Coordinates of C-alpha atoms and ligand atoms in Angstrom, one line a residue:
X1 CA 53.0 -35.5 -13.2
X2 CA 49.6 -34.2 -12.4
X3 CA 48.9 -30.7 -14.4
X4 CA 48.0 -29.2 -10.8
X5 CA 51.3 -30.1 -9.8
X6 CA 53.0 -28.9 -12.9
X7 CA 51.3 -25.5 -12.6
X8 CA 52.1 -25.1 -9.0
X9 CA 55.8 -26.2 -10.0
X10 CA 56.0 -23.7 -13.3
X11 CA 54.7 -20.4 -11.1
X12 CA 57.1 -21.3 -7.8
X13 CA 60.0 -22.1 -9.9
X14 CA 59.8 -18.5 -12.0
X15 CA 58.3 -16.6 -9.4
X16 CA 56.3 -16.1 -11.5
X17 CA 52.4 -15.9 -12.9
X18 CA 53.5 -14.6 -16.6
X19 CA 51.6 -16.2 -19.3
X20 CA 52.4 -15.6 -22.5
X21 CA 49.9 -16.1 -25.5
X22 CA 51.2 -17.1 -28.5
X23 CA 48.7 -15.5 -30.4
X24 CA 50.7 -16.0 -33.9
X25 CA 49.5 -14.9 -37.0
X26 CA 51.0 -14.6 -40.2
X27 CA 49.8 -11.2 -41.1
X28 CA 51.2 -9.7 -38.4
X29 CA 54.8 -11.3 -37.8
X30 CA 58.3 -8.7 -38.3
X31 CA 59.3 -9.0 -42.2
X32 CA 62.5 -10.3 -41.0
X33 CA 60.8 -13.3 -41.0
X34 CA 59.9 -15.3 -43.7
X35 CA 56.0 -15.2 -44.7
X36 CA 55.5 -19.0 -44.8
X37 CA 54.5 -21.5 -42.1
X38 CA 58.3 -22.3 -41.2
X39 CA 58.7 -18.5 -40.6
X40 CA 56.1 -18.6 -38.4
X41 CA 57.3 -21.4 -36.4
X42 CA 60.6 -19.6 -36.1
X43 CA 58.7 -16.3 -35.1
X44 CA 57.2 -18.5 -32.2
X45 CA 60.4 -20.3 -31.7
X46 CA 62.0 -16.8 -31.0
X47 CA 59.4 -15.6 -28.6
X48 CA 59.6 -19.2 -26.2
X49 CA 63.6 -18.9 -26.5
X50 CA 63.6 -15.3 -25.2
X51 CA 60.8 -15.4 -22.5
X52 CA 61.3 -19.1 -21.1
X53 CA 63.1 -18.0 -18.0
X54 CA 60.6 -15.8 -17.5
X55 CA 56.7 -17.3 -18.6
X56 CA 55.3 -19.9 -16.0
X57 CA 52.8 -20.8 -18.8
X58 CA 52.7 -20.6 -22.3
X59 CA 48.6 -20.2 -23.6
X60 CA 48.3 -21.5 -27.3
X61 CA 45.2 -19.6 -28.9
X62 CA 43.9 -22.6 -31.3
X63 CA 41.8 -20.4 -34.2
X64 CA 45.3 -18.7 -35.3
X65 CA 46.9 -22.0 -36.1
X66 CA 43.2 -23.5 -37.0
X67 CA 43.0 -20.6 -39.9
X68 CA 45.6 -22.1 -41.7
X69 CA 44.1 -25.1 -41.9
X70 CA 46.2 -28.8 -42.3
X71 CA 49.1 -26.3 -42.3
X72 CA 48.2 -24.5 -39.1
X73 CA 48.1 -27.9 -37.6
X74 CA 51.5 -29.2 -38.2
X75 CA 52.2 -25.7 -36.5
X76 CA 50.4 -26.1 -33.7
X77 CA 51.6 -29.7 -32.9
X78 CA 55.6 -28.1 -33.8
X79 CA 54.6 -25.1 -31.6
X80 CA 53.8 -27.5 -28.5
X81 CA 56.7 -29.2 -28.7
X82 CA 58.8 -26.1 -28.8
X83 CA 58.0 -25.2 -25.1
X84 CA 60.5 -26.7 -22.7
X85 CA 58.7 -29.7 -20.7
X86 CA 58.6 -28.0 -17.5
X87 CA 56.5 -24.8 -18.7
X88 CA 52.7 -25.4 -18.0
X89 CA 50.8 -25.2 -21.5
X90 CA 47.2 -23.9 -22.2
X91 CA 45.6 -25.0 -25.1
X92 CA 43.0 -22.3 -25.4
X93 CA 40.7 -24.0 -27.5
X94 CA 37.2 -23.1 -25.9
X95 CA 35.6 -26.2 -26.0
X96 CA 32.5 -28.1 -24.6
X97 CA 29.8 -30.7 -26.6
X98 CA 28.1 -33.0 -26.0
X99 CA 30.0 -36.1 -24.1
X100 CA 31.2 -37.9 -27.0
X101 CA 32.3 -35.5 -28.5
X102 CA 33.9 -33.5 -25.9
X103 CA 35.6 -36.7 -25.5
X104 CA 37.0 -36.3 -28.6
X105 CA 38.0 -33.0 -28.0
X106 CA 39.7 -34.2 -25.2
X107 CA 41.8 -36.6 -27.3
X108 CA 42.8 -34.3 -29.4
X109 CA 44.3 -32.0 -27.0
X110 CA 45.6 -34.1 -24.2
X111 CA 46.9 -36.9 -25.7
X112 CA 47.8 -35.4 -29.8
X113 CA 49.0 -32.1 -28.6
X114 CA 50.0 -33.0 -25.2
X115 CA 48.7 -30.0 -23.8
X116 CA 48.4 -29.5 -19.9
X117 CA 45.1 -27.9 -19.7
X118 CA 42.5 -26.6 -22.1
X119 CA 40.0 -23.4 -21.6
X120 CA 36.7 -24.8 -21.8
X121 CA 33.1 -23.1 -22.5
X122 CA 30.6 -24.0 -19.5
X123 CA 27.4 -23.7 -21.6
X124 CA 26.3 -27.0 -22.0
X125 CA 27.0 -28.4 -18.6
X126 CA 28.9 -30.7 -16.7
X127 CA 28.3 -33.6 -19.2
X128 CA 29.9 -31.3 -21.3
X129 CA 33.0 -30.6 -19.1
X130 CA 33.1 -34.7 -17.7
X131 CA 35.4 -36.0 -20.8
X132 CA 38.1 -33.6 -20.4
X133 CA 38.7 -34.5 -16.6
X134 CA 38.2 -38.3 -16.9
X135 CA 41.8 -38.6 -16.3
X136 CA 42.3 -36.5 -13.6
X137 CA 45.8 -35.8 -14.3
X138 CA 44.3 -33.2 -16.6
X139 CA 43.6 -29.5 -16.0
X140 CA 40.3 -27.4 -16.9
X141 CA 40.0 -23.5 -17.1
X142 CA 36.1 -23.1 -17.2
X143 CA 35.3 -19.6 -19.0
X144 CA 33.5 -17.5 -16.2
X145 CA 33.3 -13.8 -16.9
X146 CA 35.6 -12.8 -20.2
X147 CA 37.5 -10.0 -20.5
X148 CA 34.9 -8.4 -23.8
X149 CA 32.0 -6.0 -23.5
X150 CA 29.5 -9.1 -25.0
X151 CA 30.0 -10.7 -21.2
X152 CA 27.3 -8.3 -20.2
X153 CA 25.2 -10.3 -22.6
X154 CA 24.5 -13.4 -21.0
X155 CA 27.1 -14.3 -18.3
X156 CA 25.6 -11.2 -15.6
X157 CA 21.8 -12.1 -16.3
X158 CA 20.7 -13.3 -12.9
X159 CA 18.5 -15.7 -12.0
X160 CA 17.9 -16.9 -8.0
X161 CA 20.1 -13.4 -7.3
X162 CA 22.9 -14.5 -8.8
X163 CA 24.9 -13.6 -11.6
X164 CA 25.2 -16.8 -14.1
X165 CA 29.3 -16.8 -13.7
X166 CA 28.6 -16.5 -10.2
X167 CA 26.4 -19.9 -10.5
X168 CA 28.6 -21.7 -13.1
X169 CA 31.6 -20.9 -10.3
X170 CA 29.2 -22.2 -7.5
X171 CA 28.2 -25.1 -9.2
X172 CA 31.3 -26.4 -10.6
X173 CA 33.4 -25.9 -7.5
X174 CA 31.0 -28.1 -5.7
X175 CA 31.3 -30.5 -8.2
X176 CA 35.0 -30.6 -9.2
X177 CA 38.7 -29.8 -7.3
X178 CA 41.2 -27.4 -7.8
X179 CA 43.6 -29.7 -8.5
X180 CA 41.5 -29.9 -12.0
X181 CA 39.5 -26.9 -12.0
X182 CA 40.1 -22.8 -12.4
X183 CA 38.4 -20.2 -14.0
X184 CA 39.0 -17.8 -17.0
X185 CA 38.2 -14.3 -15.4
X186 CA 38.8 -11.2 -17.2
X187 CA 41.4 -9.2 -16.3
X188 CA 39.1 -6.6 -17.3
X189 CA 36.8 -6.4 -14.6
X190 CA 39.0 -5.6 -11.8
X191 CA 35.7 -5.5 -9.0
X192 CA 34.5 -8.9 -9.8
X193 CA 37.7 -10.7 -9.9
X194 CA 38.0 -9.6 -6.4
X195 CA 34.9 -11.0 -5.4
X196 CA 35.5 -14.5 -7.6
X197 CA 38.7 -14.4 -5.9
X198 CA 36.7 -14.7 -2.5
X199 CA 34.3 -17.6 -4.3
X200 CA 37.1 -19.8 -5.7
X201 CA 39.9 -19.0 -3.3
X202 CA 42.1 -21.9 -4.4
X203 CA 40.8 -22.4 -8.2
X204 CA 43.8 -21.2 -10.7
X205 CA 42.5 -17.9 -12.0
X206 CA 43.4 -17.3 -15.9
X207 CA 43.2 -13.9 -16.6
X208 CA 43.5 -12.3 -19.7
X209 CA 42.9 -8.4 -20.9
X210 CA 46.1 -7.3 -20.2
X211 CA 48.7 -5.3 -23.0
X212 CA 46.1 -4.9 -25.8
X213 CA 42.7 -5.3 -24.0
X214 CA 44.0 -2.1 -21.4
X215 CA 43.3 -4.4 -18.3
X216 CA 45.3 -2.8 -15.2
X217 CA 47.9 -5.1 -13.5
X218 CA 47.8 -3.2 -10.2
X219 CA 44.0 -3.8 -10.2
X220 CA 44.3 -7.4 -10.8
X221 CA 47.1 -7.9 -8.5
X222 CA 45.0 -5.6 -5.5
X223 CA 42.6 -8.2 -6.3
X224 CA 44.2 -11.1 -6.3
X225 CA 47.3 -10.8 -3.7
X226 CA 49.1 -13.7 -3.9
X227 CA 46.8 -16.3 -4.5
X228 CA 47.0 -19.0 -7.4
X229 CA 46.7 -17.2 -10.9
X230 CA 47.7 -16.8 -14.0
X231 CA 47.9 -13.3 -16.1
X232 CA 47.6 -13.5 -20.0
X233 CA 49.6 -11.3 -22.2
X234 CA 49.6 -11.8 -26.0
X235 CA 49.6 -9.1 -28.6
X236 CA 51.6 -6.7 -26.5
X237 CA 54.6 -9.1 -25.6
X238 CA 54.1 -11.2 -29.1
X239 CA 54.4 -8.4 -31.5
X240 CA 56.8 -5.2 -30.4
X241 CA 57.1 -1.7 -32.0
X242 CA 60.2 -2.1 -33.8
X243 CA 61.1 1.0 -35.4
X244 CA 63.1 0.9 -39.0
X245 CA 65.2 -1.6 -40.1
X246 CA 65.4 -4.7 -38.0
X247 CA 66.4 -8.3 -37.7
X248 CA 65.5 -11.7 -35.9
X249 CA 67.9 -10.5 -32.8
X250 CA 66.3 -7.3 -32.6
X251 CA 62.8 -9.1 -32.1
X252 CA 64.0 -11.0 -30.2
X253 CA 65.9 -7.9 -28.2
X254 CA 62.9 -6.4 -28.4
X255 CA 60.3 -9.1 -27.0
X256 CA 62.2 -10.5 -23.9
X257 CA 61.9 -6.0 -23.2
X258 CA 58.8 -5.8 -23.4
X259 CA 58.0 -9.7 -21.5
X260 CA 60.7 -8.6 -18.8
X261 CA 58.7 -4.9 -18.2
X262 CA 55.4 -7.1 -17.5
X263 CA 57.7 -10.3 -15.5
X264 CA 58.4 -7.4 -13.0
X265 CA 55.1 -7.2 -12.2
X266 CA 53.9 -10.4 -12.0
X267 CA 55.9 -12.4 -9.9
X268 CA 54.5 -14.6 -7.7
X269 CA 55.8 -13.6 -4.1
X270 CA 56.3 -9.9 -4.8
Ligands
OMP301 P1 45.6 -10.1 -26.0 O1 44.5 -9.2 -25.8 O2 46.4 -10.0 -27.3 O3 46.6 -10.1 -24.8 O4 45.0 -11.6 -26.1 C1 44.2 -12.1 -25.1 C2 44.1 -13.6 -25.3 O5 43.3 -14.2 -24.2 C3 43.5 -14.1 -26.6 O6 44.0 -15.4 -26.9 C4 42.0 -14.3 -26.2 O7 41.4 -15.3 -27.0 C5 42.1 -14.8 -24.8 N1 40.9 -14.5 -23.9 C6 40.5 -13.2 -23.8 O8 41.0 -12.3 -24.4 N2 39.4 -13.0 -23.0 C7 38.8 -13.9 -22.3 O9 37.8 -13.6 -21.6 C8 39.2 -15.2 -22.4 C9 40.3 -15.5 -23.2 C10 40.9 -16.9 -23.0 O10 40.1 -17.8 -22.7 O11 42.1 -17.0 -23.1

């Protein structure tokens, strides 16, 4: 099945546009788990088997498994194949070279991790982008304006009155579909997403900035309506306040809370 179809499947059959970032890090997880690489898997294990009914997409954040190094790997590979086949999977990786290498890149995460789609940095151009939609089954979110403060570094300088995300969404519409192509937009910058909306009307939206980052959802979701997206939680949903003593099943308690509060307000048709 095509990713396009996939993600189109995952968000109709949740009602829902709840992605959840599995953002793991061993520093950070409940001491009711055990600090070793299997604890970690069982940390993520937790989190998929408590928010499953719930996530249309599951967004897997590379440089926390990467850290870890051949260890981090196995994880990542075990992580994948945790999420239940019909859950759309990100493989937020962020990356773009030149076209033999991309095309490396794209090997590694379509075919070894078996990912759906990949985030991907536009910097370098559509040579750069080519490789990872050679088989158009395959699904790219181009990075277009991010959620930080360093976006006001280079993505608004404007050149020909445009913004440059406003030209690397121009540009690569025209060039590629929406059945391959959506953007990473910031749930951050409420005004502009409205206005991308407009540009890329049928492009999947990713946006992240939501829980930790402060991002609004009632913003986002004035400026999205109903459209195609996807919201990103990770920190907020990933690691609970758990107050005093607790175990596995109160994490667990605790997370499908918390991913149930932010489910209610990001289903599809509201
Ligand atoms: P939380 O702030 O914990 O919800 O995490 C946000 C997630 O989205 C992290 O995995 C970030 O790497 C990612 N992200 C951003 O925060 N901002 C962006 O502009 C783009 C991304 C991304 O591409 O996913």
């Amino acid at each position: 099945m095509k990713a396009f179809d996939k993600l189109q499947k995952s968000i109709n059959q949740k009602n829902s546009i709840l992605c959840i970032g599995l953002d793991s890090d061993l520093k950070k997880i409940p001491n009711s788990f055990e600090k070793s690489f299997n604890g970690l898997l069982e940390f993520n294990k937790c989190i998929i088997e408590a928010t499953s009914d719930m996530a249309a997409a599951y967004k897997i954040n590379f440089a926390f498994y990467e850290q870890y190094g051949s260890d981090g790997f196995d994880l990542l590979k075990q992580t994948f194949e945790l999420i239940p086949n019909d859950i759309f999977t990100i493989a937020d990786a962020k990356r773009g070279d030149i076209g033999n290498t991309s095309a490396a890149y794209s090997k590694a995460v379509f075919d070894f991790f078996k990912a759906d789609s990949i985030t991907v940095n536009p910097y370098m151009g559509f040579d750069s982008i080519e490789p990872f939609l050679e088989d158009k089954s395959n699904y790219v979110f181009l990075l277009a304006l991010t959620s930080n403060s360093g976006s006001y570094d280079f993505q608004r300088l404007s050149s020909d009155g445009k913004f440059l995300y406003q030209h690397v969404i121009e540009k690569s519409t025209s060039r590629f579909t929406k059945e391959n192509l959506g953007f990473v937009v910031g749930g951050t910058h409420a005004e502009e997403l409205a206005e991308i909306r407009k540009q890329a009307q049928e492009n999947c939206l990713l946006i992240p900035g939501v829980g930790a980052q402060g991002a609004s959802i009632s913003a986002i979701r004035k400026a999205i309506g109903s459209s195609l997206a996807l919201i990103n939680v990770s920190r907020a949903i990933i690691y609970p306040q758990l107050k005093g003593e607790t175990d596995k099943l109160d994490f667990s308690v605790e997370v499908r809370k918390t991913a149930s509060n932010f489910y209610k307000e990001m289903k599809f048709k509201q």
